[in-house]
mmCIF file of C-alpha atoms in Angstrom:
data_model
loop_
_atom_site.group_PDB
_atom_site.id
_atom_site.type_symbol
_atom_site.label_atom_id
_atom_site.label_comp_id
_atom_site.label_asym_id
_atom_site.label_seq_id
_atom_site.Cartn_x
_atom_site.Cartn_y
_atom_site.Cartn_z
ATOM 1 C CA ASN A 1 -11.263 -80.365 97.329
ATOM 2 C CA GLU A 2 -14.244 -79.855 99.668
ATOM 3 C CA GLY A 3 -14.531 -76.330 98.276
ATOM 4 C CA CYS A 4 -16.786 -74.543 95.821
ATOM 5 C CA VAL A 5 -16.293 -73.602 92.168
ATOM 6 C CA VAL A 6 -18.425 -70.825 90.656
ATOM 7 C CA ILE A 7 -18.328 -70.545 86.857
ATOM 8 C CA ASP A 8 -19.817 -67.774 84.732
ATOM 9 C CA GLU A 9 -20.148 -68.064 80.925
ATOM 10 C CA PHE A 10 -20.141 -71.855 81.240
ATOM 11 C CA ASP A 11 -21.029 -72.093 77.555
ATOM 12 C CA LYS A 12 -17.733 -70.365 76.623
ATOM 13 C CA MET A 13 -15.540 -73.050 78.230
ATOM 14 C CA THR A 14 -13.487 -75.284 75.965
ATOM 15 C CA ASP A 15 -14.490 -78.910 75.568
ATOM 16 C CA HIS A 16 -11.222 -79.902 77.271
ATOM 17 C CA ASP A 17 -12.021 -77.887 80.399
ATOM 18 C CA ARG A 18 -15.578 -79.187 80.504
ATOM 19 C CA ALA A 19 -14.211 -82.739 80.218
ATOM 20 C CA SER A 20 -12.124 -82.071 83.326
ATOM 21 C CA LEU A 21 -15.258 -80.973 85.162
ATOM 22 C CA HIS A 22 -17.004 -84.087 83.895
ATOM 23 C CA GLU A 23 -14.457 -86.282 85.685
ATOM 24 C CA ALA A 24 -14.697 -84.261 88.896
ATOM 25 C CA MET A 25 -18.494 -84.470 88.944
ATOM 26 C CA GLU A 26 -18.598 -88.150 87.980
ATOM 27 C CA GLN A 27 -15.722 -89.608 90.016
ATOM 28 C CA GLN A 28 -15.016 -86.779 92.507
ATOM 29 C CA GLN A 29 -11.397 -86.614 91.402
ATOM 30 C CA VAL A 30 -9.229 -84.875 88.803
ATOM 31 C CA SER A 31 -6.401 -86.359 86.729
ATOM 32 C CA ILE A 32 -3.258 -84.408 85.858
ATOM 33 C CA THR A 33 -0.323 -85.390 83.643
ATOM 34 C CA LYS A 34 2.923 -83.520 84.284
ATOM 35 C CA ALA A 35 6.433 -84.426 83.092
ATOM 36 C CA GLY A 36 5.232 -87.835 81.991
ATOM 37 C CA LYS A 37 3.672 -88.665 85.346
ATOM 38 C CA HIS A 38 -0.054 -89.252 85.748
ATOM 39 C CA ILE A 39 -1.556 -88.342 89.101
ATOM 40 C CA THR A 40 -5.083 -88.115 90.482
ATOM 41 C CA ALA A 41 -6.309 -85.864 93.273
ATOM 42 C CA PRO A 42 -9.609 -85.831 95.172
ATOM 43 C CA ALA A 43 -12.118 -83.195 94.048
ATOM 44 C CA ILE A 44 -15.260 -83.446 96.175
ATOM 45 C CA THR A 45 -16.457 -80.057 95.036
ATOM 46 C CA THR A 46 -19.650 -78.055 94.729
ATOM 47 C CA ILE A 47 -20.008 -76.562 91.240
ATOM 48 C CA ILE A 48 -22.326 -73.632 90.514
ATOM 49 C CA ALA A 49 -22.437 -72.601 86.856
ATOM 50 C CA CYS A 50 -24.305 -70.086 84.707
ATOM 51 C CA SER A 51 -24.672 -70.402 80.952
ATOM 52 C CA ASN A 52 -26.323 -68.616 78.061
ATOM 53 C CA PRO A 53 -28.558 -70.629 75.698
ATOM 54 C CA THR A 54 -27.134 -71.975 72.458
ATOM 55 C CA TYR A 55 -27.999 -68.879 70.423
ATOM 56 C CA SER A 56 -27.819 -66.341 73.305
ATOM 57 C CA ARG A 57 -31.620 -66.281 73.643
ATOM 58 C CA TRP A 58 -33.912 -69.171 74.570
ATOM 59 C CA ASN A 59 -35.918 -70.390 71.571
ATOM 60 C CA PRO A 60 -39.340 -71.675 72.758
ATOM 61 C CA ASP A 61 -39.820 -73.492 69.437
ATOM 62 C CA ASN A 62 -36.828 -75.756 70.143
ATOM 63 C CA ASN A 63 -36.645 -78.528 72.724
ATOM 64 C CA ILE A 64 -34.641 -78.127 75.927
ATOM 65 C CA MET A 65 -31.441 -79.868 74.852
ATOM 66 C CA ASP A 66 -31.252 -77.921 71.567
ATOM 67 C CA ASN A 67 -31.285 -74.751 73.682
ATOM 68 C CA VAL A 68 -28.504 -75.947 75.987
ATOM 69 C CA PRO A 69 -24.953 -75.568 74.600
ATOM 70 C CA PHE A 70 -23.440 -78.705 76.158
ATOM 71 C CA PRO A 71 -24.284 -82.433 76.217
ATOM 72 C CA SER A 72 -27.019 -83.938 78.362
ATOM 73 C CA SER A 73 -24.443 -86.213 80.023
ATOM 74 C CA LEU A 74 -22.863 -83.138 81.637
ATOM 75 C CA LEU A 75 -26.172 -81.429 82.404
ATOM 76 C CA ALA A 76 -27.383 -84.553 84.217
ATOM 77 C CA ARG A 77 -24.547 -84.232 86.716
ATOM 78 C CA PHE A 78 -25.980 -81.038 88.194
ATOM 79 C CA ASP A 79 -28.425 -81.740 91.028
ATOM 80 C CA LEU A 80 -30.520 -78.678 90.142
ATOM 81 C CA LYS A 81 -31.038 -76.816 86.882
ATOM 82 C CA PHE A 82 -32.999 -73.571 86.584
ATOM 83 C CA ARG A 83 -33.999 -71.678 83.466
ATOM 84 C CA TYR A 84 -34.150 -67.895 83.881
ATOM 85 C CA LEU A 85 -35.888 -65.914 81.152
ATOM 86 C CA ASP A 86 -35.326 -62.155 80.924
ATOM 87 C CA ILE A 87 -38.971 -61.136 80.557
ATOM 88 C CA PRO A 88 -39.729 -57.404 81.085
ATOM 89 C CA ASN A 89 -41.744 -56.855 84.257
ATOM 90 C CA ILE A 90 -42.030 -53.399 85.816
ATOM 91 C CA ASP A 91 -42.333 -54.556 89.445
ATOM 92 C CA GLU A 92 -39.520 -57.096 89.189
ATOM 93 C CA ASP A 93 -37.286 -54.712 87.238
ATOM 94 C CA ILE A 94 -37.728 -52.018 89.914
ATOM 95 C CA LYS A 95 -36.770 -54.518 92.646
ATOM 96 C CA LYS A 96 -33.652 -55.534 90.713
ATOM 97 C CA THR A 97 -32.526 -51.978 90.004
ATOM 98 C CA ARG A 98 -33.065 -50.966 93.650
ATOM 99 C CA HIS A 99 -30.983 -53.932 94.767
ATOM 100 C CA SER A 100 -28.243 -52.904 92.315
ATOM 101 C CA MET A 101 -28.318 -49.375 93.743
ATOM 102 C CA LYS A 102 -27.945 -50.724 97.296
ATOM 103 C CA MET A 103 -24.954 -52.828 96.241
ATOM 104 C CA ALA A 104 -23.410 -49.797 94.530
ATOM 105 C CA HIS A 105 -23.463 -47.957 97.881
ATOM 106 C CA GLY A 106 -21.696 -50.774 99.722
ATOM 107 C CA ARG A 107 -22.546 -54.001 101.489
ATOM 108 C CA PRO A 108 -26.130 -53.999 102.915
ATOM 109 C CA ASP A 109 -26.340 -54.178 106.709
ATOM 110 C CA ASN A 110 -28.605 -57.243 106.705
ATOM 111 C CA LEU A 111 -25.948 -59.529 105.161
ATOM 112 C CA LEU A 112 -23.698 -61.746 107.254
ATOM 113 C CA SER A 113 -20.113 -60.591 107.636
ATOM 114 C CA ASP A 114 -17.371 -62.623 105.950
ATOM 115 C CA ASN A 115 -16.341 -64.100 109.320
ATOM 116 C CA ASP A 116 -19.920 -65.034 110.248
ATOM 117 C CA MET A 117 -20.472 -66.632 106.842
ATOM 118 C CA MET A 118 -17.255 -68.646 107.124
ATOM 119 C CA ALA A 119 -18.213 -69.768 110.641
ATOM 120 C CA PHE A 120 -21.640 -70.867 109.368
ATOM 121 C CA ILE A 121 -20.126 -72.831 106.456
ATOM 122 C CA ASN A 122 -17.500 -74.525 108.633
ATOM 123 C CA TYR A 123 -20.114 -75.498 111.238
ATOM 124 C CA THR A 124 -22.498 -76.993 108.678
ATOM 125 C CA LYS A 125 -19.639 -78.922 107.049
ATOM 126 C CA ALA A 126 -18.994 -80.642 110.374
ATOM 127 C CA LEU A 127 -22.623 -81.773 110.697
ATOM 128 C CA LYS A 128 -23.409 -85.352 109.578
ATOM 129 C CA PRO A 129 -27.209 -85.724 109.724
ATOM 130 C CA GLU A 130 -28.575 -89.192 108.888
ATOM 131 C CA LEU A 131 -31.700 -90.007 106.899
ATOM 132 C CA THR A 132 -34.609 -91.375 108.934
ATOM 133 C CA MET A 133 -36.466 -94.455 107.682
ATOM 134 C CA GLY A 134 -39.515 -92.338 106.845
ATOM 135 C CA ALA A 135 -37.399 -89.873 104.878
ATOM 136 C CA GLU A 136 -35.777 -92.697 102.915
ATOM 137 C CA GLU A 137 -39.164 -94.163 101.964
ATOM 138 C CA LYS A 138 -40.483 -90.746 100.915
ATOM 139 C CA LEU A 139 -37.459 -90.188 98.654
ATOM 140 C CA ILE A 140 -37.769 -93.646 97.090
ATOM 141 C CA LYS A 141 -41.505 -93.191 96.453
ATOM 142 C CA PHE A 142 -41.053 -89.773 94.840
ATOM 143 C CA PHE A 143 -38.156 -90.866 92.632
ATOM 144 C CA SER A 144 -39.912 -94.042 91.460
ATOM 145 C CA THR A 145 -42.926 -91.892 90.513
ATOM 146 C CA LEU A 146 -40.608 -89.472 88.713
ATOM 147 C CA ARG A 147 -38.922 -92.234 86.726
ATOM 148 C CA ALA A 148 -42.269 -93.733 85.712
ATOM 149 C CA ILE A 149 -43.304 -90.535 83.934
ATOM 150 C CA GLU A 150 -42.935 -90.706 80.165
ATOM 151 C CA GLN A 151 -40.324 -88.213 79.014
ATOM 152 C CA PRO A 152 -40.388 -86.501 75.608
ATOM 153 C CA ASP A 153 -37.239 -86.626 73.499
ATOM 154 C CA LYS A 154 -34.474 -84.205 74.492
ATOM 155 C CA SER A 155 -36.039 -83.144 77.770
ATOM 156 C CA LEU A 156 -34.049 -82.770 80.998
ATOM 157 C CA PRO A 157 -32.456 -86.149 81.745
ATOM 158 C CA ILE A 158 -33.819 -87.922 84.841
ATOM 159 C CA GLU A 159 -31.375 -90.654 85.796
ATOM 160 C CA GLN A 160 -30.297 -92.536 88.925
ATOM 161 C CA ARG A 161 -27.879 -89.747 89.829
ATOM 162 C CA GLN A 162 -30.904 -87.463 90.320
ATOM 163 C CA PHE A 163 -31.891 -89.697 93.239
ATOM 164 C CA GLU A 164 -28.448 -89.154 94.737
ATOM 165 C CA GLY A 165 -28.960 -85.437 94.150
ATOM 166 C CA LEU A 166 -32.241 -85.518 96.088
ATOM 167 C CA ILE A 167 -30.407 -87.127 99.001
ATOM 168 C CA ARG A 168 -27.809 -84.344 98.880
ATOM 169 C CA LEU A 169 -30.524 -81.665 98.754
ATOM 170 C CA SER A 170 -32.372 -83.185 101.706
ATOM 171 C CA THR A 171 -29.148 -83.418 103.699
ATOM 172 C CA ALA A 172 -28.222 -79.832 102.796
ATOM 173 C CA TRP A 173 -31.598 -78.627 104.099
ATOM 174 C CA ALA A 174 -30.969 -80.421 107.402
ATOM 175 C CA LYS A 175 -27.477 -78.941 107.689
ATOM 176 C CA PHE A 176 -28.716 -75.442 106.898
ATOM 177 C CA HIS A 177 -31.112 -75.696 109.842
ATOM 178 C CA PHE A 178 -28.570 -77.371 112.184
ATOM 179 C CA MET A 179 -30.614 -80.583 112.341
ATOM 180 C CA LYS A 180 -29.193 -83.909 113.517
ATOM 181 C CA GLU A 181 -31.547 -85.937 111.307
ATOM 182 C CA VAL A 182 -32.761 -85.694 107.726
ATOM 183 C CA ASP A 183 -36.479 -86.065 108.378
ATOM 184 C CA ASP A 184 -39.670 -85.891 106.279
ATOM 185 C CA GLU A 185 -39.672 -82.086 106.365
ATOM 186 C CA CYS A 186 -36.184 -81.970 104.841
ATOM 187 C CA VAL A 187 -37.238 -84.370 102.082
ATOM 188 C CA ASN A 188 -40.450 -82.408 101.399
ATOM 189 C CA ASN A 189 -38.438 -79.220 100.917
ATOM 190 C CA ALA A 190 -35.874 -80.982 98.707
ATOM 191 C CA ILE A 191 -38.716 -82.325 96.536
ATOM 192 C CA ARG A 192 -40.335 -78.873 96.429
ATOM 193 C CA ILE A 193 -37.091 -77.259 95.226
ATOM 194 C CA TYR A 194 -36.531 -80.033 92.671
ATOM 195 C CA LYS A 195 -40.068 -79.554 91.319
ATOM 196 C CA GLU A 196 -39.406 -75.815 91.007
ATOM 197 C CA SER A 197 -36.303 -76.663 89.002
ATOM 198 C CA LEU A 198 -38.345 -78.784 86.574
ATOM 199 C CA SER A 199 -41.126 -76.192 86.488
ATOM 200 C CA SER A 200 -38.704 -73.495 85.294
ATOM 201 C CA PHE A 201 -38.321 -75.578 82.109
ATOM 202 C CA GLY A 202 -42.074 -76.087 81.734
ATOM 203 C CA MET A 203 -42.007 -79.629 83.165
ATOM 204 C CA THR A 204 -44.493 -80.762 85.841
ATOM 205 C CA VAL A 205 -44.672 -83.892 87.929
ATOM 206 C CA GLU A 206 -48.277 -83.520 89.103
ATOM 207 C CA GLN A 207 -49.695 -83.769 85.598
ATOM 208 C CA GLY A 208 -47.414 -86.652 84.681
ATOM 209 C CA MET A 209 -45.454 -84.635 82.117
#
C-alpha cells in the first residue's frame, strides 16, 4: 500500500494474478481468503508493467488490441501506455550499448544515491498540490475534445478513468517540481506526455484520429 509494483513479462502472468491486479487498480484494494475468512486490504499502488505483443513481435497489419495480450478493460486502467518497437538504428543502438557498458562498470556518478532518491520520494509523497481553476478548465476542455474524436474499433480505450489519469499526471508533475499548485503548465505537460503515449501507437489528437 502506497508503494510501487514493477512487473516484467506482464503477458506471462496467469489470468488469476491479473484479476488480482484488476481489483487493486479499480478499487485500490485487494481481497484475500485464508482459512475460510475473507479480508480486504488497501492497495493504493503505482503499477509499472512491461509486456511483449501477442505473438512476440508487433504486427502492423493487426489492430492495437489484437496485438495486446490482455483485455482492454485492464489496459484502460493504466494512465499511460507506450509502444516501443525494436527498429535498428545505428545512432540509437550505439547510445544504448554505451549506456549498457557504463552500467556494467558500476553505478554512473550522475545518478542520485539510494538515500537521496528515497528522500526525494518521501518529500514528494508529503506534498498535496491543488488544481487551480484554470488548470481544471484546461483538463476538462482537452478531455471533452478527446472523447469527441471518433475511435476506430479495437483502438486504445479512452474512458472516464483517463480523465482521472490526466489529473494524476498533472499532480505528479507539480510534485516532481515541488510546486504547491497544479497550474496550467503542469496540465500542459501532462497533456503533452499523454499525446506522446497515443502517438507511440500511431494515434493523433490534432488530426482528429
